[in-house]
Coordinates of C-alpha atoms in Angstrom, one line a residue:
E1 CA 131.2 188.5 10.4
R2 CA 127.5 188.4 10.1
Y3 CA 126.9 192.1 11.2
G4 CA 129.9 194.0 9.9
K5 CA 130.2 197.6 10.9
Q6 CA 127.3 199.4 12.4
K7 CA 126.3 203.0 13.3
V8 CA 123.5 203.1 15.8
V9 CA 121.6 205.6 17.9
Y10 CA 119.7 204.5 21.0
H11 CA 117.0 207.0 21.9
I12 CA 116.0 207.3 25.7
N13 CA 113.4 209.8 26.7
Y14 CA 111.7 207.9 29.6
D15 CA 112.7 207.7 33.3
N16 CA 111.5 204.3 34.4
P17 CA 114.6 202.7 36.1
K18 CA 113.7 199.1 35.1
K19 CA 113.3 200.2 31.5
Q20 CA 116.5 202.2 31.6
T21 CA 118.4 199.2 33.1
G22 CA 116.9 197.1 30.3
A23 CA 118.1 199.6 27.7
L24 CA 121.7 199.4 29.0
R25 CA 121.4 195.6 28.9
N26 CA 120.3 195.8 25.2
I27 CA 123.3 198.0 24.4
Q28 CA 125.7 195.6 26.0
N29 CA 124.1 192.7 24.2
H30 CA 124.4 194.7 20.9
I31 CA 128.1 195.3 21.6
N32 CA 128.6 191.6 22.5
A33 CA 127.0 190.6 19.1
V34 CA 128.7 193.0 16.9
G35 CA 132.0 193.8 18.7
A36 CA 132.9 197.2 20.1
E37 CA 135.4 197.6 17.3
N38 CA 132.6 197.3 14.7
L39 CA 130.2 199.6 16.4
D40 CA 129.7 203.4 16.5
L41 CA 127.0 203.6 19.2
K42 CA 125.5 206.8 20.6
V43 CA 122.8 207.1 23.3
V44 CA 120.7 210.3 23.0
L45 CA 119.0 211.4 26.2
H46 CA 116.3 214.1 26.5
G47 CA 113.3 214.9 28.6
H48 CA 112.8 212.3 31.3
G49 CA 115.6 210.3 29.8
L50 CA 118.1 212.5 31.7
A51 CA 117.1 210.5 34.8
L52 CA 119.6 207.9 33.7
L53 CA 122.5 210.3 34.5
L54 CA 120.8 212.2 37.3
D55 CA 122.4 212.0 40.7
P56 CA 119.9 210.8 43.4
D57 CA 121.1 213.7 45.7
S58 CA 119.9 216.2 43.1
L59 CA 116.3 214.9 42.8
A60 CA 114.9 217.0 45.7
K61 CA 115.8 220.3 44.0
L62 CA 114.9 219.4 40.5
K63 CA 111.1 219.5 40.5
K64 CA 110.6 218.4 36.9
F65 CA 112.1 214.9 37.5
K66 CA 110.4 212.0 39.3
H67 CA 113.4 209.7 39.1
A68 CA 117.2 210.0 39.5
N69 CA 118.7 206.7 38.5
A70 CA 122.4 207.3 38.6
N71 CA 123.0 205.2 41.6
E72 CA 126.2 203.1 42.1
T73 CA 124.8 200.1 40.1
M74 CA 123.7 202.3 37.2
T75 CA 126.9 204.4 37.0
A76 CA 129.0 201.2 37.0
K77 CA 127.0 200.0 33.9
I78 CA 127.4 203.4 32.3
D79 CA 131.2 203.4 32.9
N80 CA 131.5 199.9 31.4
L81 CA 129.6 201.0 28.3
K82 CA 131.7 204.2 27.9
S83 CA 134.9 202.1 28.2
Q84 CA 133.6 200.1 25.2
G85 CA 133.2 203.3 23.1
V86 CA 129.5 204.2 23.8
D87 CA 128.8 208.0 23.8
F88 CA 126.0 209.4 26.0
N89 CA 124.6 212.6 24.5
V90 CA 122.5 215.0 26.6
C91 CA 119.9 217.5 25.3
A92 CA 120.8 221.1 26.0
N93 CA 117.1 222.1 25.8
T94 CA 116.3 219.7 28.7
V95 CA 119.3 220.8 30.7
R96 CA 118.2 224.5 30.3
G97 CA 114.5 223.9 30.7
R98 CA 114.8 221.8 33.8
K99 CA 117.6 223.9 35.4
V100 CA 120.0 221.0 35.5
D101 CA 123.6 221.8 36.5
I102 CA 125.7 219.4 34.3
D103 CA 128.6 219.5 36.8
S104 CA 126.8 218.7 40.0
D105 CA 123.5 217.0 38.9
L106 CA 124.6 214.7 36.2
Y107 CA 127.0 211.7 36.3
N108 CA 130.2 212.1 34.3
V109 CA 128.8 214.5 31.7
D110 CA 131.3 216.9 29.9
K111 CA 130.4 219.9 27.8
S112 CA 131.3 217.8 24.7
D113 CA 128.5 215.4 25.6
I114 CA 125.8 218.1 25.3
V115 CA 123.9 218.4 22.0
P116 CA 121.7 221.4 21.2
S117 CA 118.5 219.3 20.8
G118 CA 118.0 215.6 21.6
V119 CA 115.2 215.2 19.0
A120 CA 117.2 217.0 16.3
E121 CA 120.3 215.0 17.2
V122 CA 118.4 211.7 16.7
A123 CA 117.1 212.9 13.3
Y124 CA 120.6 214.2 12.3
L125 CA 122.2 210.9 13.2
Q126 CA 119.6 209.0 11.2
A127 CA 120.1 211.2 8.2
N128 CA 123.8 210.4 8.6
G129 CA 123.5 206.6 8.4
Y130 CA 122.8 205.7 12.0
S131 CA 120.1 203.0 12.6
Y132 CA 117.5 204.0 15.1
V133 CA 116.8 201.9 18.2
K134 CA 114.2 202.8 20.9
P135 CA 114.8 200.2 23.6

């Protein structure tokens, strides 16, 4: 195999829905090229990036967000990526600072998906051999 085993962190801290859709497409293309079995892939979301998992019904009450992109189309893509082993990690600082309720505001996020700091998580993963991708 050309690519062998890979450990990769995708960093998303923007809320543009087209850009986020493109990022998920990049991830799927990456899986297609390397094979899910050869890939340890984590997506780290912080700041505006949480819009990827934000329920559109929660947008009105969360004043610090301009977009809530977890519509049916986006959540289907997320489910598909998760079924191929992709982890979506969410920054606790953003959750706290923007008063996000992980149970009611975010799509399919468990306590185990929360990391203390998105930025520190990205740096930690890079220090532990994960290649950095900013789609």
